[in-house]
mmCIF file of C-alpha atoms in Angstrom:
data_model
loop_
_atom_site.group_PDB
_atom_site.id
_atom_site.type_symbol
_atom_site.label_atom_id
_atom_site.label_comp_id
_atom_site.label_asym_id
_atom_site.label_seq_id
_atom_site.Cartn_x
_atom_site.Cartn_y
_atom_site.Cartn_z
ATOM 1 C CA UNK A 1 -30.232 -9.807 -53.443
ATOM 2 C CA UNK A 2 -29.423 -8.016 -56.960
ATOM 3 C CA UNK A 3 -28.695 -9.670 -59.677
ATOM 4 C CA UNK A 4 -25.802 -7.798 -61.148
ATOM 5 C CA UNK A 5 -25.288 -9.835 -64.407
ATOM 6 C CA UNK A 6 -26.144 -13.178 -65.912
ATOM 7 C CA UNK A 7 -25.578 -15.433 -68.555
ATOM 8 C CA UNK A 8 -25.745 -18.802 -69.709
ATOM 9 C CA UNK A 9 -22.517 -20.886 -69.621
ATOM 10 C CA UNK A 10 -22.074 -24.411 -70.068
ATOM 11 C CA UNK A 11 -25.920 -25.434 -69.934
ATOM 12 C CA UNK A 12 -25.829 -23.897 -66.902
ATOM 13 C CA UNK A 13 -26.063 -20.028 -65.518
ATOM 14 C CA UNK A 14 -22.923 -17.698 -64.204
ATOM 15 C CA UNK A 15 -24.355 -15.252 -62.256
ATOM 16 C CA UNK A 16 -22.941 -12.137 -60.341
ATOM 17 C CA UNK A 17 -24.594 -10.627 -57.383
ATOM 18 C CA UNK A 18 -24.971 -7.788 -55.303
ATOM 19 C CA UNK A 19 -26.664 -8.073 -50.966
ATOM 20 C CA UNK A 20 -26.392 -5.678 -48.289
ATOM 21 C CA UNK A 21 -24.515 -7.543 -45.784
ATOM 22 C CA UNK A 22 -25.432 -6.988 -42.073
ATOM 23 C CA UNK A 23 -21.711 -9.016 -41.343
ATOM 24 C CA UNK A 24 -19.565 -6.420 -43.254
ATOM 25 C CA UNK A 25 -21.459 -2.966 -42.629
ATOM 26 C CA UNK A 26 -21.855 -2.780 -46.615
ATOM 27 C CA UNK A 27 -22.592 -4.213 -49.955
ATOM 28 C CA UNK A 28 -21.244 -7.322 -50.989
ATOM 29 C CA UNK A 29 -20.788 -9.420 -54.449
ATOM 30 C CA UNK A 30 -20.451 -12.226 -55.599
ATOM 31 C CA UNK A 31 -20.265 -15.240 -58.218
ATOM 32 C CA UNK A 32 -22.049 -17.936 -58.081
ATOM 33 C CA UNK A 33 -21.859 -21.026 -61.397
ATOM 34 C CA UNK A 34 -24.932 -23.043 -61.166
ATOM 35 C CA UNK A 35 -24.700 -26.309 -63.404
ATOM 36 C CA UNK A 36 -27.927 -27.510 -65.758
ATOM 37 C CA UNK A 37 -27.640 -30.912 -63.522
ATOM 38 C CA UNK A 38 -29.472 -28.047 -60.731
ATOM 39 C CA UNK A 39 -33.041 -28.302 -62.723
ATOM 40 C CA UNK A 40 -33.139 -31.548 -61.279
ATOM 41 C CA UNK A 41 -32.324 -31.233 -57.751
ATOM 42 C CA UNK A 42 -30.097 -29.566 -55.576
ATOM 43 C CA UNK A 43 -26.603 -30.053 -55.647
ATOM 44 C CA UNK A 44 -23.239 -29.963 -54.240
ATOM 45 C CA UNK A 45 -21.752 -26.651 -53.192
ATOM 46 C CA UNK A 46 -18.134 -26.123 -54.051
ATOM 47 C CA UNK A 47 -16.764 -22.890 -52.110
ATOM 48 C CA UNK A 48 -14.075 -20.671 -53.889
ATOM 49 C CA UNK A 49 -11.727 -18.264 -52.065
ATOM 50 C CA UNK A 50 -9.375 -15.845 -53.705
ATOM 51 C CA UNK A 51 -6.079 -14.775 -52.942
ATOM 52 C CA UNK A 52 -4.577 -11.548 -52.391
ATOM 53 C CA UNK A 53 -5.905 -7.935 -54.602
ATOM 54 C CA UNK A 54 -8.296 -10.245 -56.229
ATOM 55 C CA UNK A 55 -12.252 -10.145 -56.358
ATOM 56 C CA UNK A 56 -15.205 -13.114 -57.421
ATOM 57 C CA UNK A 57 -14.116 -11.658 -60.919
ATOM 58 C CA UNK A 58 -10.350 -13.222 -60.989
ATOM 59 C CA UNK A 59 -11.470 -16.801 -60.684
ATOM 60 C CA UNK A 60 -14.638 -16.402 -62.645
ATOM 61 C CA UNK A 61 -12.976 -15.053 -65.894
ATOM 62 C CA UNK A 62 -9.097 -16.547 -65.710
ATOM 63 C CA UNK A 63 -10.487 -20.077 -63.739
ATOM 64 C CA UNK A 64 -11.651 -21.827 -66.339
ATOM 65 C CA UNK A 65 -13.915 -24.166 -63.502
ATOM 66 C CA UNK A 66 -17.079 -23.852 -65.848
ATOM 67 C CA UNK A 67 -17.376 -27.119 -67.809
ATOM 68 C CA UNK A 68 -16.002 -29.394 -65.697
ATOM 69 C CA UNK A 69 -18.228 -27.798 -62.838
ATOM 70 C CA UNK A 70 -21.110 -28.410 -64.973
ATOM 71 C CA UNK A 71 -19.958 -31.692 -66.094
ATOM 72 C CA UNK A 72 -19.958 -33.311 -62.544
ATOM 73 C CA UNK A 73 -23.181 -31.311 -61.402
ATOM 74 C CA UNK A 74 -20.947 -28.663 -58.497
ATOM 75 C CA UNK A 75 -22.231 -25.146 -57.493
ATOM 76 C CA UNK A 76 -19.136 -22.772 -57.296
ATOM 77 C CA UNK A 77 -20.004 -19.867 -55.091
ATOM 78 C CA UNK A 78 -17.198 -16.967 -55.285
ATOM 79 C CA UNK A 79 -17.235 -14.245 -52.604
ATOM 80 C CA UNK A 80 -14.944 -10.843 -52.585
ATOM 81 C CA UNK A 81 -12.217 -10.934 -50.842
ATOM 82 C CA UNK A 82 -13.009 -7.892 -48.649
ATOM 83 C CA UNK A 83 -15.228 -5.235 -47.802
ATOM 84 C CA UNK A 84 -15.608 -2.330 -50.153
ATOM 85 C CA UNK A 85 -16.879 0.842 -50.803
ATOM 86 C CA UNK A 86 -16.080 4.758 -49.615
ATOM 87 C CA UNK A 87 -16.871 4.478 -45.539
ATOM 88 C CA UNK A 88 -14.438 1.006 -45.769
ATOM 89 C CA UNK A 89 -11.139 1.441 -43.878
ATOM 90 C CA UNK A 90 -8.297 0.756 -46.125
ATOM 91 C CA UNK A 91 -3.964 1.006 -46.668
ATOM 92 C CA UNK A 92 -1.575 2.052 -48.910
ATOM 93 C CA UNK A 93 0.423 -1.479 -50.997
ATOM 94 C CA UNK A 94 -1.614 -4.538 -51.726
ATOM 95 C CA UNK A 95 -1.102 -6.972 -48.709
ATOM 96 C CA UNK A 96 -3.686 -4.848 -46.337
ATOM 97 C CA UNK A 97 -7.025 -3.339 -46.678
ATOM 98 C CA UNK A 98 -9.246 -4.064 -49.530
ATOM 99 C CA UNK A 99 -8.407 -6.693 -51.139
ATOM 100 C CA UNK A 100 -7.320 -8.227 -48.508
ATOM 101 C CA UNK A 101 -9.327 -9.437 -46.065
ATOM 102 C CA UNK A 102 -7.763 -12.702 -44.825
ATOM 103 C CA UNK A 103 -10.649 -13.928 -43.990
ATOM 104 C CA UNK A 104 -10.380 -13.130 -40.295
ATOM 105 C CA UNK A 105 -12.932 -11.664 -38.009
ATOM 106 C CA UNK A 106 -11.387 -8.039 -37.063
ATOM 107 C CA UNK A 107 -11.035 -7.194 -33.600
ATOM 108 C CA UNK A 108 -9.343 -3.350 -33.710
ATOM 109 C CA UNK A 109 -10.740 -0.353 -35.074
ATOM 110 C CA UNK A 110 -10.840 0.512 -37.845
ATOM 111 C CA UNK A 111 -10.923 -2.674 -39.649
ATOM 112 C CA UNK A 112 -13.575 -4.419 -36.970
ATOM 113 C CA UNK A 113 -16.737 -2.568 -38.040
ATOM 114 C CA UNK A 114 -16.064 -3.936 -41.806
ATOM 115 C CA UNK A 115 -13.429 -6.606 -41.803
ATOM 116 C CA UNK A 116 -15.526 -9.482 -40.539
ATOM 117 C CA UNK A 117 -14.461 -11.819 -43.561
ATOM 118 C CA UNK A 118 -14.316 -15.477 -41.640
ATOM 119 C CA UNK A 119 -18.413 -14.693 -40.661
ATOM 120 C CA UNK A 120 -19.257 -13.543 -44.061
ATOM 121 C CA UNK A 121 -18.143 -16.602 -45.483
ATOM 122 C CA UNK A 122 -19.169 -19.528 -43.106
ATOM 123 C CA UNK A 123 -22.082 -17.652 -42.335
ATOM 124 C CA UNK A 124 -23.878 -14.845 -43.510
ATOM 125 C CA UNK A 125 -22.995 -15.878 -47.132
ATOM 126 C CA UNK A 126 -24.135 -19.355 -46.771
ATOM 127 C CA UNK A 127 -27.496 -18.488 -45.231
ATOM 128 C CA UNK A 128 -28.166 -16.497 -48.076
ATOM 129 C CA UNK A 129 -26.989 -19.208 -50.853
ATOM 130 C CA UNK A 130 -29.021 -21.657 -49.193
ATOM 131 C CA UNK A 131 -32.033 -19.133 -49.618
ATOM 132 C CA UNK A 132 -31.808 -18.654 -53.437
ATOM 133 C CA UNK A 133 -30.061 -21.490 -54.859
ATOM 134 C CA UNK A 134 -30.252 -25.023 -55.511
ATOM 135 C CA UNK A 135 -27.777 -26.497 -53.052
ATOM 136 C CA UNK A 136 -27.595 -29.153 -51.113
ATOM 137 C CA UNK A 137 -25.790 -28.008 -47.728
ATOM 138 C CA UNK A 138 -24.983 -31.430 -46.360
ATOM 139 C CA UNK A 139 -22.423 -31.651 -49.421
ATOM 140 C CA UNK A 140 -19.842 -28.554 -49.247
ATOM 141 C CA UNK A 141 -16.541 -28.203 -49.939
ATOM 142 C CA UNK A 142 -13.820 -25.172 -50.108
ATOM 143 C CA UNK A 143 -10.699 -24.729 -51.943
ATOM 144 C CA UNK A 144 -8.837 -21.129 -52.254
ATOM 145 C CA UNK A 145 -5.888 -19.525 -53.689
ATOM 146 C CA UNK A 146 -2.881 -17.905 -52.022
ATOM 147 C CA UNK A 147 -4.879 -15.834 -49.321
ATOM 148 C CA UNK A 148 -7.559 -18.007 -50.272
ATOM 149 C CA UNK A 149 -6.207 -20.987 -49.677
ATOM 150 C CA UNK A 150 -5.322 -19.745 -46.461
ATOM 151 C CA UNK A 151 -9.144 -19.184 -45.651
ATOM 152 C CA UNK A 152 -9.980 -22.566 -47.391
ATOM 153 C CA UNK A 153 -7.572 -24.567 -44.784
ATOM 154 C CA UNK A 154 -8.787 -22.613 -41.912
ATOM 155 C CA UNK A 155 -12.320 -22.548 -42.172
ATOM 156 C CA UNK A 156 -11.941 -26.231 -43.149
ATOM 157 C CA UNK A 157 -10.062 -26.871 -40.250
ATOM 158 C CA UNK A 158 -12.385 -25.231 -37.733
ATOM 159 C CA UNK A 159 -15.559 -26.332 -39.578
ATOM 160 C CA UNK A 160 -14.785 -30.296 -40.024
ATOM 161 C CA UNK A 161 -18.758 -30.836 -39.234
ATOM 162 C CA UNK A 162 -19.533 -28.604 -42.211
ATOM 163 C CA UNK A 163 -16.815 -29.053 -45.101
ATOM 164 C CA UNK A 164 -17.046 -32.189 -46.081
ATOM 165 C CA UNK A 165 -13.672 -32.062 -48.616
ATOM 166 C CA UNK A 166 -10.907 -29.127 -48.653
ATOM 167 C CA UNK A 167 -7.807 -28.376 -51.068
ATOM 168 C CA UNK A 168 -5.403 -25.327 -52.014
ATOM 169 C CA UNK A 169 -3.463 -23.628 -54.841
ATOM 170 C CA UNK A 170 -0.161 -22.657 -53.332
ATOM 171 C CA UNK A 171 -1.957 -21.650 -49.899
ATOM 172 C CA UNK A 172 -0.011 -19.506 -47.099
ATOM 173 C CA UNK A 173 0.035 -22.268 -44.831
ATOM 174 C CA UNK A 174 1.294 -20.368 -41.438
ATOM 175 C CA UNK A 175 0.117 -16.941 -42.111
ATOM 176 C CA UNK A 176 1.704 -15.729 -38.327
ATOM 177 C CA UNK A 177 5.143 -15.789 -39.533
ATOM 178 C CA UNK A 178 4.542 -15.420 -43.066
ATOM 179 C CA UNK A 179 6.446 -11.776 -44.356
ATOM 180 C CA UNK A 180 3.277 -10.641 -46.095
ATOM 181 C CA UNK A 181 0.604 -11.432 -43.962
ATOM 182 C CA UNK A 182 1.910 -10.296 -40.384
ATOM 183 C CA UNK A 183 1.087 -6.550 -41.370
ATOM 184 C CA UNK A 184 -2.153 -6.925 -41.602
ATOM 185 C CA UNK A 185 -2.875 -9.813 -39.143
ATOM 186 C CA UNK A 186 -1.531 -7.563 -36.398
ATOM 187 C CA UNK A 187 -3.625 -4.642 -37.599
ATOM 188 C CA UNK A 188 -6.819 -6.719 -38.010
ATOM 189 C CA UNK A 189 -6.517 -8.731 -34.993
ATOM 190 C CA UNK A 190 -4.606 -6.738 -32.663
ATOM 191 C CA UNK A 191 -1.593 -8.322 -30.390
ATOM 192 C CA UNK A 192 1.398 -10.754 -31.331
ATOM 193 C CA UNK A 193 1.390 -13.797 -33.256
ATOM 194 C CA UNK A 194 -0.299 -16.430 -30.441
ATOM 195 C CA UNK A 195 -3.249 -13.904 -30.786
ATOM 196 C CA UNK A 196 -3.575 -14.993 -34.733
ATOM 197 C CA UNK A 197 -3.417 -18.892 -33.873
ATOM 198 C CA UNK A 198 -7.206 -19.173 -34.629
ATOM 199 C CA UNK A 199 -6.756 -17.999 -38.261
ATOM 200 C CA UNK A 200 -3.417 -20.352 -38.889
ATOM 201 C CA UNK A 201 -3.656 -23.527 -40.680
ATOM 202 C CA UNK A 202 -0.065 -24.703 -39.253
ATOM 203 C CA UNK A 203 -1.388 -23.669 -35.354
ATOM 204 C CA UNK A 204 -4.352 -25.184 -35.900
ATOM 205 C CA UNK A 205 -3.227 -28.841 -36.540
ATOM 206 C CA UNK A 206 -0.742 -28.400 -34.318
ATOM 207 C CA UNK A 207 -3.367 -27.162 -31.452
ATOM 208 C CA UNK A 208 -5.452 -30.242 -32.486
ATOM 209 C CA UNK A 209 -7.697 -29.470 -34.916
ATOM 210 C CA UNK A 210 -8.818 -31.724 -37.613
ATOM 211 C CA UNK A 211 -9.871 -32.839 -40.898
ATOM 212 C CA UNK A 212 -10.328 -35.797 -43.367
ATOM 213 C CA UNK A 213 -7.985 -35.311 -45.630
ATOM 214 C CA UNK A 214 -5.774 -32.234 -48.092
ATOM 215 C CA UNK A 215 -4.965 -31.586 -51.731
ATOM 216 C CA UNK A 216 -2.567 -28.807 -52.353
ATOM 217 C CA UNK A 217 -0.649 -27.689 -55.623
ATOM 218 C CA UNK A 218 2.418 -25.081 -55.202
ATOM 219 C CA UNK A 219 4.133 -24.466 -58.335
ATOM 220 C CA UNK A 220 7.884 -24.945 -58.154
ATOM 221 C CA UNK A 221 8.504 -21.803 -59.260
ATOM 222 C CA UNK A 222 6.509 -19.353 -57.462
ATOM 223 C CA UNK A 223 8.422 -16.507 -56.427
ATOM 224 C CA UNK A 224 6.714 -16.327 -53.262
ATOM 225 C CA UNK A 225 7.057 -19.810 -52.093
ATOM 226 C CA UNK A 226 9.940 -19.634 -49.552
ATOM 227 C CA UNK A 227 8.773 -16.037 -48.082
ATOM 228 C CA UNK A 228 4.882 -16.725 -47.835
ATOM 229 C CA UNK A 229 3.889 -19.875 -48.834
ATOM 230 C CA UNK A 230 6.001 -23.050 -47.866
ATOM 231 C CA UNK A 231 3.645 -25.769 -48.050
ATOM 232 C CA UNK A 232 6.677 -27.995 -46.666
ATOM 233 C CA UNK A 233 5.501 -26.437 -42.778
ATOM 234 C CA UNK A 234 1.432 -28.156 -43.242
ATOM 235 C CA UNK A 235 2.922 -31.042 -44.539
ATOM 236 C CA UNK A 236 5.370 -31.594 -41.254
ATOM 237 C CA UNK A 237 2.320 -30.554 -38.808
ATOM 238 C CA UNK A 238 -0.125 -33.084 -41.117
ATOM 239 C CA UNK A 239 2.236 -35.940 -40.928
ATOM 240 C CA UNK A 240 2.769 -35.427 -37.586
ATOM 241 C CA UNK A 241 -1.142 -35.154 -36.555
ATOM 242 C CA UNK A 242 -2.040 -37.662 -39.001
ATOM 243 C CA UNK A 243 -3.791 -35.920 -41.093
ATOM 244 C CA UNK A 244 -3.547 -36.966 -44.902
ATOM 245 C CA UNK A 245 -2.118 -34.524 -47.380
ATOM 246 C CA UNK A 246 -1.485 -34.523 -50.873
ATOM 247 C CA UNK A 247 1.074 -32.055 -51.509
ATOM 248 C CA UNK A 248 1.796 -31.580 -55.549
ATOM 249 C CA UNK A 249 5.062 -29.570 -56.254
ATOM 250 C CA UNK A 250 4.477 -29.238 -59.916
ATOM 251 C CA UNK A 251 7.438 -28.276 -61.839
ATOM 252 C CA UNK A 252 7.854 -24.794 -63.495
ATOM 253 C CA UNK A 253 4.695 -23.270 -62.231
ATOM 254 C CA UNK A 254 4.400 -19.790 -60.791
ATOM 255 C CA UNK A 255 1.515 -17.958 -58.874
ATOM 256 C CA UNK A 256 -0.638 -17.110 -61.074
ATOM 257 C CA UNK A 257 -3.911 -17.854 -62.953
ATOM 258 C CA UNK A 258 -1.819 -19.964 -65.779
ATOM 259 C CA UNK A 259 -0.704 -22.372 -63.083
ATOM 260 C CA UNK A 260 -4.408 -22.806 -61.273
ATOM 261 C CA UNK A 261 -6.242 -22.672 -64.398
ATOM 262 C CA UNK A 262 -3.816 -25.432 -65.346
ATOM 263 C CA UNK A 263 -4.807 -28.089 -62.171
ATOM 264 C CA UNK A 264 -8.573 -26.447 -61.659
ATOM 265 C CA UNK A 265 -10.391 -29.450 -63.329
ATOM 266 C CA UNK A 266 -7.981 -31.931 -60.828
ATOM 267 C CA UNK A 267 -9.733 -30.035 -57.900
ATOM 268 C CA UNK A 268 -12.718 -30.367 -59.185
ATOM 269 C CA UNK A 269 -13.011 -34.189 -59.896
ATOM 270 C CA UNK A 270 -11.334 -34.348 -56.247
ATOM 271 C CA UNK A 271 -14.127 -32.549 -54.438
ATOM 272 C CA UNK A 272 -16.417 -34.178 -56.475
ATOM 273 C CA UNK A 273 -15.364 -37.535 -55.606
ATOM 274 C CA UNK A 274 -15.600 -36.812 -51.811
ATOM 275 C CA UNK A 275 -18.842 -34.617 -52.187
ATOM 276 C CA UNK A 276 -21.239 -36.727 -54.434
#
């Protein structure tokens, strides 16, 4: 593992980092906050996905998660959103290829020898977190933007044993029928929509999978909430599997780093709460 860059942040350390991952066929960065309560003992581990054209560099410098991370003791690890580099297969626009991984596993060439996103991040980048930092696994949580909050719902959902708490910022909830993300599921996965089930929050619940409890925020006016977002669809399969939810329509709030920055430190004393 490289470090890439470093510095100190809060009493703690922000670090960005560079591994050659066997999962992806390529190097790999990421972001990783470590809090000063970590010279004491390991702590909890507070996964970060990001949405759509974004890297571990979007959250780390328009988040604003560092003092109240470091306040209530929380690791917050930040992976890429995709594979990169020359031999990576990739597409013209911004809703396939790097960029944007979706956290799936790929199953048709020639995404499958790179895109293996939802093993990189419950897996291979967890082994190697547990490796080099001061975390205590038995306490992990995810949360995710857009695309990310996608992943965060998903691997939540098929992970119960392993995330212990799991929230959103204005998540696509049912990626299978969702305008921008049916392009590249079909690419990446191969076949029609009840091929993509596995990697849809919405299916999922509705299949039978479960977990403890949601938070999600959607900003009223996000121009992408009735074509790829509509939170309204978890909360009907939720209420229906009984599965609590907090769904937050906050008022005047778009998609972008203004509106998550705004509710960041709410996620954070919410994981907290359910972590430590």
């Amino acid at each position: 593992m490289e470090v890439v860059s470093k510095w100190k942040s809060h009493g703690g350390t922000q670090g960005v980092y560079r591994h050659a991952s066997n999962t992806c066929s390529c190097d790999m960065t990421f972001a990783v906050f470590v809090p000063p309560e970590a010279e004491d003992g390991p702590c909890p581990v507070l996964w970060y996905l990001s949405g759509l054209t974004c890297t571990h560099a979007n959250v780390m410098e328009k988040g604003e998660y560092r003092k109240m991370a470091a306040e209530l003791g929380l690791i917050i690890v930040c992976p890429d959103t995709s594979p990169r580099g020359d031999a990576v297969a990739d597409a013209e626009g911004w809703k396939m290829g790097t960029g944007a991984g979706f956290y799936v596993d790929a199953r048709v060439d020639p995404w499958k020898q790179h895109y293996q996103m939802y093993s990189y991040v419950t897996g291979e980048l967890p082994a190697l977190i547990e490796k080099n930092f001061p975390v205590d696994m038995k306490k992990q949580g995810v949360f995710g933007h857009s695309m990310g909050g996608h992943g965060a719902l998903t691997v939540a959902l098929k992970n119960p044993d392993i995330y212990k708490s799991c929230s959103a910022f204005a998540p696509i909830v049912e990626p299978t029928t969702a305008d921008w993300s049916v392009k590249a599921l079909g690419a990446y996965l191969g076949g029609g929509p009840e091929d993509w089930k596995e990697y849809d929050a919405c299916a999922l619940v509705s299949s039978g999978a479960w977990f403890s409890e949601f938070l999600i925020d959607q900003g009223t006016a996000d121009e992408f909430l009735d074509d790829g977002l509509r939170p309204w669809l978890f909360e009907e399969v939720c209420k229906d599997a009984g599965i609590p939810l907090t769904l937050r329509m906050q008022e005047g709030y778009d998609h972008s780093y203004y509106f998550m920055s705004t509710f960041m430190a709410d996620h954070l004393r919410w994981h907290a709460d359910r972590l430590k």
